[in-house]
Short mmCIF file of N, CA, C and O in Angstrom, two decimals:
data_model
loop_
_atom_site.label_atom_id
_atom_site.label_comp_id
_atom_site.label_asym_id
_atom_site.label_seq_id
_atom_site.Cartn_x
_atom_site.Cartn_y
_atom_site.Cartn_z
N UNK A 1 -19.79 0.08 0.99
CA UNK A 1 -20.62 1.02 1.69
C UNK A 1 -21.99 1.16 1.03
O UNK A 1 -22.89 1.69 1.65
N UNK A 2 -22.08 0.70 -0.20
CA UNK A 2 -23.37 0.80 -0.88
C UNK A 2 -24.20 -0.47 -0.73
O UNK A 2 -25.24 -0.61 -1.35
N UNK A 3 -23.72 -1.39 0.11
CA UNK A 3 -24.41 -2.65 0.38
C UNK A 3 -24.68 -3.46 -0.89
O UNK A 3 -25.65 -4.21 -0.97
N UNK A 4 -23.82 -3.28 -1.91
CA UNK A 4 -23.96 -4.01 -3.16
C UNK A 4 -25.12 -3.54 -4.02
O UNK A 4 -25.48 -4.20 -4.99
N UNK A 5 -25.67 -2.41 -3.70
CA UNK A 5 -26.85 -1.91 -4.44
C UNK A 5 -26.44 -1.07 -5.64
O UNK A 5 -25.38 -0.47 -5.67
N UNK A 6 -27.36 -1.03 -6.58
CA UNK A 6 -27.16 -0.24 -7.79
C UNK A 6 -27.97 1.04 -7.73
O UNK A 6 -28.99 1.12 -7.05
N UNK A 7 -27.51 2.03 -8.49
CA UNK A 7 -28.21 3.31 -8.61
C UNK A 7 -29.27 3.18 -9.71
O UNK A 7 -29.46 2.12 -10.30
N UNK A 8 -29.97 4.26 -9.99
CA UNK A 8 -31.04 4.24 -11.01
C UNK A 8 -30.53 3.83 -12.38
O UNK A 8 -31.30 3.29 -13.19
N UNK A 9 -29.25 4.07 -12.67
CA UNK A 9 -28.68 3.73 -13.97
C UNK A 9 -28.25 2.26 -14.06
O UNK A 9 -27.72 1.82 -15.06
N UNK A 10 -28.46 1.50 -12.99
CA UNK A 10 -28.11 0.08 -12.99
C UNK A 10 -26.68 -0.21 -12.57
O UNK A 10 -26.29 -1.37 -12.46
N UNK A 11 -25.88 0.82 -12.36
CA UNK A 11 -24.50 0.64 -11.93
C UNK A 11 -24.42 0.75 -10.40
O UNK A 11 -25.25 1.38 -9.79
N UNK A 12 -23.37 0.15 -9.85
CA UNK A 12 -23.16 0.25 -8.40
C UNK A 12 -23.15 1.71 -7.97
O UNK A 12 -22.67 2.58 -8.69
N UNK A 13 -23.63 1.96 -6.77
CA UNK A 13 -23.68 3.33 -6.26
C UNK A 13 -22.26 3.85 -6.05
O UNK A 13 -21.91 4.93 -6.53
N UNK A 14 -21.43 3.09 -5.34
CA UNK A 14 -20.06 3.50 -5.05
C UNK A 14 -19.02 2.51 -5.56
O UNK A 14 -17.93 2.90 -5.92
N UNK A 15 -19.34 1.24 -5.54
CA UNK A 15 -18.40 0.22 -5.97
C UNK A 15 -17.87 -0.59 -4.82
O UNK A 15 -17.99 -0.21 -3.65
N UNK A 16 -17.27 -1.71 -5.15
CA UNK A 16 -16.84 -2.68 -4.14
C UNK A 16 -15.64 -2.20 -3.33
O UNK A 16 -15.39 -2.72 -2.24
N UNK A 17 -14.91 -1.22 -3.82
CA UNK A 17 -13.71 -0.76 -3.10
C UNK A 17 -14.02 0.19 -1.95
O UNK A 17 -13.13 0.53 -1.19
N UNK A 18 -15.24 0.65 -1.83
CA UNK A 18 -15.61 1.58 -0.76
C UNK A 18 -16.27 0.79 0.37
O UNK A 18 -17.37 0.28 0.22
N UNK A 19 -15.54 0.69 1.49
CA UNK A 19 -16.02 -0.12 2.61
C UNK A 19 -16.12 0.72 3.88
O UNK A 19 -15.44 1.74 4.03
N UNK A 20 -16.97 0.27 4.80
CA UNK A 20 -17.09 0.95 6.09
C UNK A 20 -15.77 0.84 6.86
O UNK A 20 -15.35 1.78 7.53
N UNK A 21 -15.12 -0.30 6.75
CA UNK A 21 -13.84 -0.50 7.43
C UNK A 21 -12.81 0.53 6.94
O UNK A 21 -12.12 1.17 7.75
N UNK A 22 -12.70 0.69 5.64
CA UNK A 22 -11.76 1.66 5.08
C UNK A 22 -12.12 3.09 5.45
O UNK A 22 -11.26 3.91 5.76
N UNK A 23 -13.42 3.39 5.42
CA UNK A 23 -13.89 4.72 5.77
C UNK A 23 -13.54 5.04 7.22
O UNK A 23 -12.98 6.10 7.51
N UNK A 24 -13.86 4.14 8.13
CA UNK A 24 -13.59 4.37 9.55
C UNK A 24 -12.10 4.42 9.85
O UNK A 24 -11.64 5.26 10.64
N UNK A 25 -11.34 3.56 9.22
CA UNK A 25 -9.89 3.57 9.40
C UNK A 25 -9.31 4.89 8.88
O UNK A 25 -8.50 5.52 9.55
N UNK A 26 -9.75 5.30 7.70
CA UNK A 26 -9.28 6.56 7.12
C UNK A 26 -9.63 7.75 7.99
O UNK A 26 -8.81 8.64 8.22
N UNK A 27 -10.86 7.74 8.52
CA UNK A 27 -11.26 8.83 9.41
C UNK A 27 -10.41 8.83 10.68
O UNK A 27 -9.95 9.87 11.13
N UNK A 28 -10.19 7.66 11.24
CA UNK A 28 -9.40 7.56 12.47
C UNK A 28 -7.98 8.07 12.28
O UNK A 28 -7.46 8.83 13.11
N UNK A 29 -7.35 7.67 11.19
CA UNK A 29 -5.99 8.15 10.91
C UNK A 29 -6.00 9.66 10.70
O UNK A 29 -5.15 10.38 11.22
N UNK A 30 -6.98 10.16 9.94
CA UNK A 30 -7.09 11.60 9.72
C UNK A 30 -7.28 12.36 11.02
O UNK A 30 -6.70 13.43 11.23
N UNK A 31 -8.11 11.82 11.89
CA UNK A 31 -8.36 12.44 13.19
C UNK A 31 -7.07 12.50 14.01
O UNK A 31 -6.72 13.52 14.61
N UNK A 32 -6.32 11.38 14.05
CA UNK A 32 -5.06 11.34 14.80
C UNK A 32 -4.04 12.31 14.23
O UNK A 32 -3.31 12.97 14.98
N UNK A 33 -3.98 12.42 12.91
CA UNK A 33 -3.07 13.39 12.29
C UNK A 33 -3.47 14.81 12.69
O UNK A 33 -2.62 15.65 12.98
N UNK A 34 -4.78 15.07 12.70
CA UNK A 34 -5.26 16.38 13.13
C UNK A 34 -4.88 16.69 14.57
O UNK A 34 -4.47 17.80 14.89
N UNK A 35 -5.00 15.69 15.43
CA UNK A 35 -4.60 15.88 16.83
C UNK A 35 -3.09 16.12 16.95
O UNK A 35 -2.65 16.99 17.70
N UNK A 36 -2.31 15.34 16.20
CA UNK A 36 -0.86 15.52 16.22
C UNK A 36 -0.49 16.91 15.73
O UNK A 36 0.39 17.58 16.31
N UNK A 37 -1.15 17.35 14.68
CA UNK A 37 -0.92 18.69 14.15
C UNK A 37 -1.21 19.74 15.24
O UNK A 37 -0.45 20.69 15.43
N UNK A 38 -2.31 19.55 15.95
CA UNK A 38 -2.67 20.47 17.02
C UNK A 38 -1.64 20.48 18.15
O UNK A 38 -1.33 21.53 18.72
N UNK A 39 -1.11 19.31 18.46
CA UNK A 39 -0.09 19.23 19.51
C UNK A 39 1.21 19.92 19.10
O UNK A 39 1.85 20.59 19.90
N UNK A 40 1.58 19.75 17.84
CA UNK A 40 2.83 20.34 17.35
C UNK A 40 2.70 21.84 17.15
O UNK A 40 3.57 22.62 17.55
N UNK A 41 1.61 22.28 16.51
CA UNK A 41 1.46 23.68 16.13
C UNK A 41 0.53 24.47 17.05
O UNK A 41 0.32 25.65 16.85
N UNK A 42 -0.03 23.81 18.03
CA UNK A 42 -0.94 24.49 18.95
C UNK A 42 -2.37 24.40 18.45
O UNK A 42 -2.64 24.61 17.28
N UNK A 43 -3.26 24.06 19.35
CA UNK A 43 -4.67 23.93 18.99
C UNK A 43 -5.30 25.31 18.87
O UNK A 43 -5.11 26.16 19.73
N UNK A 44 -6.02 25.50 17.80
CA UNK A 44 -6.79 26.73 17.66
C UNK A 44 -8.09 26.54 18.45
O UNK A 44 -8.34 25.49 19.05
N UNK A 45 -8.92 27.53 18.40
CA UNK A 45 -10.22 27.47 19.07
C UNK A 45 -11.03 26.28 18.57
O UNK A 45 -11.82 25.70 19.31
N UNK A 46 -10.83 25.90 17.32
CA UNK A 46 -11.61 24.83 16.70
C UNK A 46 -10.79 23.57 16.44
O UNK A 46 -11.18 22.75 15.62
N UNK A 47 -9.67 23.39 17.13
CA UNK A 47 -8.76 22.29 16.85
C UNK A 47 -9.39 20.92 16.81
O UNK A 47 -9.20 20.17 15.85
N UNK A 48 -10.14 20.56 17.81
CA UNK A 48 -10.74 19.22 17.86
C UNK A 48 -11.80 19.08 16.77
O UNK A 48 -11.84 18.07 16.06
N UNK A 49 -12.65 20.08 16.63
CA UNK A 49 -13.69 20.01 15.59
C UNK A 49 -13.07 19.95 14.21
O UNK A 49 -13.54 19.22 13.33
N UNK A 50 -11.98 20.69 13.99
CA UNK A 50 -11.28 20.64 12.71
C UNK A 50 -10.72 19.24 12.47
O UNK A 50 -10.80 18.72 11.36
N UNK A 51 -10.19 18.62 13.53
CA UNK A 51 -9.64 17.26 13.42
C UNK A 51 -10.73 16.23 13.14
O UNK A 51 -10.45 15.18 12.58
N UNK A 52 -11.94 16.52 13.54
CA UNK A 52 -13.07 15.62 13.27
C UNK A 52 -13.63 15.85 11.87
O UNK A 52 -13.83 14.90 11.11
N UNK A 53 -13.86 17.11 11.53
CA UNK A 53 -14.57 17.44 10.29
C UNK A 53 -13.73 17.30 9.03
O UNK A 53 -14.24 16.86 7.99
N UNK A 54 -12.46 17.68 9.09
CA UNK A 54 -11.64 17.66 7.88
C UNK A 54 -11.48 16.25 7.30
O UNK A 54 -11.73 16.05 6.11
N UNK A 55 -11.07 15.25 8.09
CA UNK A 55 -10.98 13.91 7.48
C UNK A 55 -12.35 13.36 7.08
O UNK A 55 -12.46 12.64 6.08
N UNK A 56 -13.38 13.69 7.84
CA UNK A 56 -14.73 13.25 7.46
C UNK A 56 -15.11 13.84 6.10
O UNK A 56 -15.63 13.15 5.22
N UNK A 57 -14.82 15.12 5.91
CA UNK A 57 -15.10 15.77 4.63
C UNK A 57 -14.28 15.18 3.50
O UNK A 57 -14.77 14.98 2.39
N UNK A 58 -13.00 14.90 3.77
CA UNK A 58 -12.14 14.31 2.74
C UNK A 58 -12.69 12.96 2.29
O UNK A 58 -12.74 12.66 1.08
N UNK A 59 -13.11 12.15 3.23
CA UNK A 59 -13.64 10.83 2.89
C UNK A 59 -14.97 10.94 2.15
O UNK A 59 -15.23 10.17 1.21
N UNK A 60 -15.81 11.87 2.56
CA UNK A 60 -17.09 12.07 1.86
C UNK A 60 -16.84 12.60 0.45
O UNK A 60 -17.54 12.22 -0.50
N UNK A 61 -15.85 13.47 0.30
CA UNK A 61 -15.47 13.94 -1.03
C UNK A 61 -15.01 12.79 -1.91
O UNK A 61 -15.35 12.71 -3.10
N UNK A 62 -14.24 11.89 -1.33
CA UNK A 62 -13.78 10.71 -2.07
C UNK A 62 -14.97 9.84 -2.49
O UNK A 62 -15.01 9.31 -3.60
N UNK A 63 -15.95 9.69 -1.61
CA UNK A 63 -17.15 8.92 -1.96
C UNK A 63 -17.90 9.60 -3.10
O UNK A 63 -18.43 8.93 -3.99
N UNK A 64 -17.94 10.94 -3.07
CA UNK A 64 -18.57 11.68 -4.17
C UNK A 64 -17.86 11.42 -5.48
O UNK A 64 -18.50 11.24 -6.53
N UNK A 65 -16.53 11.38 -5.44
CA UNK A 65 -15.76 11.06 -6.64
C UNK A 65 -16.06 9.66 -7.15
O UNK A 65 -16.19 9.44 -8.36
N UNK A 66 -16.17 8.71 -6.23
CA UNK A 66 -16.49 7.34 -6.61
C UNK A 66 -17.88 7.27 -7.25
O UNK A 66 -18.09 6.57 -8.24
N UNK A 67 -18.82 8.02 -6.69
CA UNK A 67 -20.17 8.06 -7.25
C UNK A 67 -20.14 8.58 -8.69
O UNK A 67 -20.76 8.00 -9.59
N UNK A 68 -19.40 9.66 -8.92
CA UNK A 68 -19.28 10.23 -10.27
C UNK A 68 -18.63 9.22 -11.21
O UNK A 68 -19.08 9.03 -12.35
N UNK A 69 -17.57 8.57 -10.75
CA UNK A 69 -16.88 7.59 -11.60
C UNK A 69 -17.78 6.43 -11.99
O UNK A 69 -17.75 5.96 -13.13
N UNK A 70 -18.62 5.97 -11.06
CA UNK A 70 -19.55 4.89 -11.41
C UNK A 70 -20.56 5.36 -12.46
O UNK A 70 -20.94 4.62 -13.35
N UNK A 71 -21.01 6.61 -12.36
CA UNK A 71 -21.97 7.13 -13.34
C UNK A 71 -21.34 7.22 -14.73
O UNK A 71 -22.01 7.10 -15.74
N UNK A 72 -20.02 7.46 -14.77
CA UNK A 72 -19.30 7.55 -16.04
C UNK A 72 -18.78 6.19 -16.50
O UNK A 72 -18.04 6.11 -17.47
N UNK A 73 -19.17 5.15 -15.77
CA UNK A 73 -18.77 3.77 -16.10
C UNK A 73 -17.26 3.56 -16.00
O UNK A 73 -16.70 2.78 -16.78
N UNK A 74 -16.62 4.25 -15.07
CA UNK A 74 -15.19 4.05 -14.80
C UNK A 74 -15.09 3.05 -13.66
O UNK A 74 -15.67 3.24 -12.60
N UNK A 75 -14.35 1.99 -13.88
CA UNK A 75 -14.24 0.92 -12.90
C UNK A 75 -13.56 1.40 -11.62
O UNK A 75 -12.76 2.34 -11.66
N UNK A 76 -13.86 0.76 -10.49
CA UNK A 76 -13.16 1.10 -9.25
C UNK A 76 -11.65 1.00 -9.45
O UNK A 76 -11.16 0.03 -10.03
N UNK A 77 -10.93 2.01 -9.02
CA UNK A 77 -9.49 2.06 -9.22
C UNK A 77 -9.11 2.69 -10.55
O UNK A 77 -7.94 2.97 -10.78
N UNK A 78 -10.11 2.93 -11.43
CA UNK A 78 -9.84 3.57 -12.71
C UNK A 78 -9.57 5.05 -12.53
O UNK A 78 -9.88 5.66 -11.50
N UNK A 79 -8.99 5.65 -13.56
CA UNK A 79 -8.56 7.04 -13.49
C UNK A 79 -9.64 8.00 -13.99
O UNK A 79 -10.23 7.78 -15.05
N UNK A 80 -9.89 9.05 -13.23
CA UNK A 80 -10.70 10.18 -13.66
C UNK A 80 -9.90 11.43 -13.29
O UNK A 80 -9.96 11.92 -12.16
N UNK A 81 -9.10 11.91 -14.26
CA UNK A 81 -8.23 13.06 -13.97
C UNK A 81 -8.99 14.23 -13.37
O UNK A 81 -10.15 14.47 -13.67
N UNK A 82 -8.33 14.96 -12.57
CA UNK A 82 -8.78 16.13 -11.81
C UNK A 82 -9.70 15.70 -10.66
O UNK A 82 -9.42 16.02 -9.51
N UNK A 83 -10.76 14.97 -10.95
CA UNK A 83 -11.66 14.52 -9.88
C UNK A 83 -10.89 13.70 -8.86
O UNK A 83 -11.02 13.90 -7.66
N UNK A 84 -10.05 12.79 -9.33
CA UNK A 84 -9.26 11.95 -8.43
C UNK A 84 -8.29 12.75 -7.57
O UNK A 84 -7.94 12.33 -6.48
N UNK A 85 -7.85 13.91 -8.08
CA UNK A 85 -6.88 14.71 -7.35
C UNK A 85 -7.51 15.74 -6.42
O UNK A 85 -6.83 16.26 -5.54
N UNK A 86 -8.79 16.06 -6.60
CA UNK A 86 -9.37 17.14 -5.78
C UNK A 86 -10.64 16.78 -5.04
O UNK A 86 -11.09 17.55 -4.20
N UNK A 87 -11.25 15.63 -5.31
CA UNK A 87 -12.53 15.32 -4.65
C UNK A 87 -12.42 15.34 -3.13
O UNK A 87 -13.25 15.91 -2.43
N UNK A 88 -11.35 14.78 -2.60
CA UNK A 88 -11.17 14.75 -1.15
C UNK A 88 -10.87 16.13 -0.58
O UNK A 88 -11.27 16.45 0.54
N UNK A 89 -10.18 16.96 -1.36
CA UNK A 89 -9.86 18.31 -0.91
C UNK A 89 -11.13 19.16 -0.84
O UNK A 89 -11.35 19.89 0.13
N UNK A 90 -11.95 19.05 -1.86
CA UNK A 90 -13.21 19.80 -1.88
C UNK A 90 -14.06 19.39 -0.68
O UNK A 90 -14.63 20.23 0.03
N UNK A 91 -14.13 18.09 -0.41
CA UNK A 91 -14.89 17.61 0.75
C UNK A 91 -14.35 18.15 2.06
O UNK A 91 -15.11 18.61 2.91
N UNK A 92 -13.03 18.12 2.23
CA UNK A 92 -12.42 18.61 3.47
C UNK A 92 -12.69 20.10 3.65
O UNK A 92 -13.03 20.56 4.76
N UNK A 93 -12.57 20.86 2.58
CA UNK A 93 -12.83 22.30 2.66
C UNK A 93 -14.29 22.56 3.00
O UNK A 93 -14.60 23.37 3.88
N UNK A 94 -15.19 21.88 2.31
CA UNK A 94 -16.62 22.10 2.56
C UNK A 94 -17.01 21.77 4.00
O UNK A 94 -17.77 22.50 4.63
N UNK A 95 -16.48 20.67 4.52
CA UNK A 95 -16.83 20.27 5.89
C UNK A 95 -16.22 21.20 6.94
O UNK A 95 -16.72 21.29 8.06
N UNK A 96 -15.12 21.87 6.59
CA UNK A 96 -14.50 22.78 7.56
C UNK A 96 -15.04 24.20 7.45
O UNK A 96 -14.75 25.03 8.33
N UNK A 97 -15.82 24.50 6.44
CA UNK A 97 -16.36 25.86 6.28
C UNK A 97 -17.15 26.36 7.49
O UNK A 97 -17.01 27.54 7.86
N UNK A 98 -17.98 25.53 8.14
CA UNK A 98 -18.74 26.04 9.29
C UNK A 98 -17.86 26.57 10.42
O UNK A 98 -18.32 27.36 11.24
N UNK A 99 -16.61 26.17 10.46
CA UNK A 99 -15.72 26.63 11.52
C UNK A 99 -15.21 28.04 11.24
O UNK A 99 -14.68 28.69 12.15
N UNK A 100 -15.32 28.50 10.01
CA UNK A 100 -14.90 29.85 9.65
C UNK A 100 -13.40 30.08 9.67
O UNK A 100 -12.97 31.22 9.82
N UNK A 101 -12.61 29.04 9.49
CA UNK A 101 -11.16 29.22 9.54
C UNK A 101 -10.49 29.02 8.18
O UNK A 101 -9.31 29.28 8.04
N UNK A 102 -11.25 28.59 7.19
CA UNK A 102 -10.71 28.42 5.85
C UNK A 102 -11.11 29.64 5.02
O UNK A 102 -12.29 29.87 4.77
N UNK A 103 -10.11 30.40 4.62
CA UNK A 103 -10.36 31.58 3.80
C UNK A 103 -10.37 31.18 2.33
O UNK A 103 -9.91 30.08 1.96
N UNK A 104 -10.84 32.06 1.49
CA UNK A 104 -10.84 31.81 0.04
C UNK A 104 -9.42 31.62 -0.46
O UNK A 104 -9.14 30.75 -1.28
N UNK A 105 -8.50 32.44 0.04
CA UNK A 105 -7.10 32.32 -0.36
C UNK A 105 -6.50 30.98 0.04
O UNK A 105 -5.78 30.36 -0.74
N UNK A 106 -6.79 30.54 1.25
CA UNK A 106 -6.29 29.25 1.71
C UNK A 106 -6.88 28.12 0.87
O UNK A 106 -6.17 27.21 0.45
N UNK A 107 -8.18 28.18 0.61
CA UNK A 107 -8.84 27.15 -0.20
C UNK A 107 -8.23 27.10 -1.60
O UNK A 107 -7.95 26.01 -2.13
N UNK A 108 -7.99 28.26 -2.19
CA UNK A 108 -7.38 28.31 -3.54
C UNK A 108 -5.97 27.73 -3.52
O UNK A 108 -5.60 26.96 -4.42
N UNK A 109 -5.21 28.07 -2.50
CA UNK A 109 -3.84 27.55 -2.40
C UNK A 109 -3.86 26.03 -2.27
O UNK A 109 -3.09 25.33 -2.94
N UNK A 110 -4.74 25.53 -1.44
CA UNK A 110 -4.84 24.08 -1.25
C UNK A 110 -5.24 23.40 -2.57
O UNK A 110 -4.69 22.36 -2.93
N UNK A 111 -6.18 24.00 -3.29
CA UNK A 111 -6.64 23.42 -4.56
C UNK A 111 -5.53 23.44 -5.62
O UNK A 111 -5.50 22.58 -6.50
N UNK A 112 -4.61 24.38 -5.53
CA UNK A 112 -3.51 24.48 -6.50
C UNK A 112 -2.38 23.52 -6.16
O UNK A 112 -1.84 22.85 -7.04
N UNK A 113 -2.01 23.42 -4.88
CA UNK A 113 -0.84 22.60 -4.54
C UNK A 113 -1.15 21.12 -4.37
O UNK A 113 -0.27 20.28 -4.50
N UNK A 114 -2.40 20.79 -4.09
CA UNK A 114 -2.71 19.38 -3.82
C UNK A 114 -2.57 18.46 -5.04
O UNK A 114 -1.98 17.39 -4.91
N UNK A 115 -3.10 18.81 -6.22
CA UNK A 115 -2.99 17.86 -7.35
C UNK A 115 -1.57 17.40 -7.66
O UNK A 115 -1.33 16.19 -7.79
N UNK A 116 -0.58 18.30 -7.78
CA UNK A 116 0.77 17.77 -8.06
C UNK A 116 1.34 16.92 -6.92
O UNK A 116 2.02 15.92 -7.18
N UNK A 117 1.04 17.30 -5.68
CA UNK A 117 1.50 16.49 -4.55
C UNK A 117 0.84 15.11 -4.58
O UNK A 117 1.50 14.09 -4.38
N UNK A 118 -0.45 15.08 -4.87
CA UNK A 118 -1.20 13.83 -4.95
C UNK A 118 -0.63 12.94 -6.05
O UNK A 118 -0.41 11.74 -5.84
N UNK A 119 -0.38 13.51 -7.22
CA UNK A 119 0.17 12.74 -8.33
C UNK A 119 1.56 12.20 -7.99
O UNK A 119 1.87 11.04 -8.27
N UNK A 120 2.39 13.03 -7.39
CA UNK A 120 3.75 12.61 -7.04
C UNK A 120 3.75 11.49 -6.00
O UNK A 120 4.43 10.48 -6.15
N UNK A 121 2.97 11.65 -4.94
CA UNK A 121 2.96 10.62 -3.89
C UNK A 121 2.37 9.31 -4.40
O UNK A 121 2.86 8.24 -4.04
N UNK A 122 1.36 9.39 -5.26
CA UNK A 122 0.81 8.16 -5.83
C UNK A 122 1.81 7.48 -6.75
O UNK A 122 1.91 6.25 -6.77
N UNK A 123 2.54 8.27 -7.53
CA UNK A 123 3.56 7.69 -8.41
C UNK A 123 4.66 7.02 -7.59
O UNK A 123 5.09 5.91 -7.91
N UNK A 124 5.09 7.67 -6.51
CA UNK A 124 6.11 7.07 -5.66
C UNK A 124 5.61 5.80 -4.99
O UNK A 124 6.35 4.82 -4.86
N UNK A 125 4.35 5.79 -4.57
CA UNK A 125 3.77 4.58 -3.98
C UNK A 125 3.69 3.46 -5.02
O UNK A 125 3.95 2.29 -4.71
N UNK A 126 3.40 3.80 -6.26
CA UNK A 126 3.37 2.82 -7.35
C UNK A 126 4.77 2.25 -7.58
O UNK A 126 4.94 1.03 -7.68
N UNK A 127 5.76 3.13 -7.65
CA UNK A 127 7.13 2.68 -7.88
C UNK A 127 7.65 1.85 -6.71
O UNK A 127 8.49 0.96 -6.89
N UNK A 128 7.13 2.11 -5.52
CA UNK A 128 7.52 1.35 -4.32
C UNK A 128 6.70 0.07 -4.17
O UNK A 128 6.82 -0.63 -3.17
N UNK A 129 5.83 -0.18 -5.14
CA UNK A 129 4.96 -1.36 -5.16
C UNK A 129 3.93 -1.37 -4.02
O UNK A 129 3.49 -2.42 -3.59
N UNK A 130 3.57 -0.18 -3.54
CA UNK A 130 2.53 -0.06 -2.53
C UNK A 130 1.15 0.11 -3.16
O UNK A 130 0.15 -0.08 -2.50
N UNK A 131 1.15 0.49 -4.44
CA UNK A 131 -0.10 0.67 -5.20
C UNK A 131 0.02 -0.07 -6.51
O UNK A 131 1.11 -0.23 -7.05
N UNK A 132 -1.13 -0.47 -7.05
CA UNK A 132 -1.11 -1.23 -8.31
C UNK A 132 -1.20 -0.33 -9.54
O UNK A 132 -1.03 -0.81 -10.65
N UNK A 133 -1.47 0.96 -9.34
CA UNK A 133 -1.48 1.88 -10.47
C UNK A 133 -0.85 3.20 -10.04
O UNK A 133 -0.82 3.52 -8.85
N UNK A 134 -0.33 3.98 -11.01
CA UNK A 134 0.39 5.21 -10.65
C UNK A 134 -0.50 6.41 -10.32
O UNK A 134 -0.01 7.48 -10.05
N UNK A 135 -1.80 6.22 -10.30
CA UNK A 135 -2.69 7.32 -9.94
C UNK A 135 -3.40 6.98 -8.68
O UNK A 135 -4.01 7.60 -7.98
#
C-alpha cells in the first residue's frame, strides 16, 4: 500500500505485507460480518454505517500499527506487544465515534477483553499451522 516508498527515516512507510488486495478483502469480510450481525441482532439506526466504518477503522488502525513498527525498525510480521493487540480496536472505535453509539464504558470493555482474545486466537491459529508465528 505504500507503493514501495520509504518514509523520511529511510524505512518503508508500511512494509511489503500491507497490500490493497488485503485491505479491500479485510474490509469486505468485516462489512459482511457487520451485516450478518445486523441480521441476527437487528439493525440499529446506524447499522449499515457501523458495518462500513468499523472494519475500515480496524484496518486503518492496523496500518497505523504497521507504520509505528517500521519506525521502530520491527520487521513486517514482527512482534510489538500491546500495539499488535489493540491498534485495530482503537481504529474501529475511533471510526465509529461519529455515530454516537460507542460509550466510554463499551470502549473500555472492548480494550480490556480484546488483547487476551487476540492472543488466544493467534496462538490457536499458529498451533493449527494457519500462521507462521504465535502472535
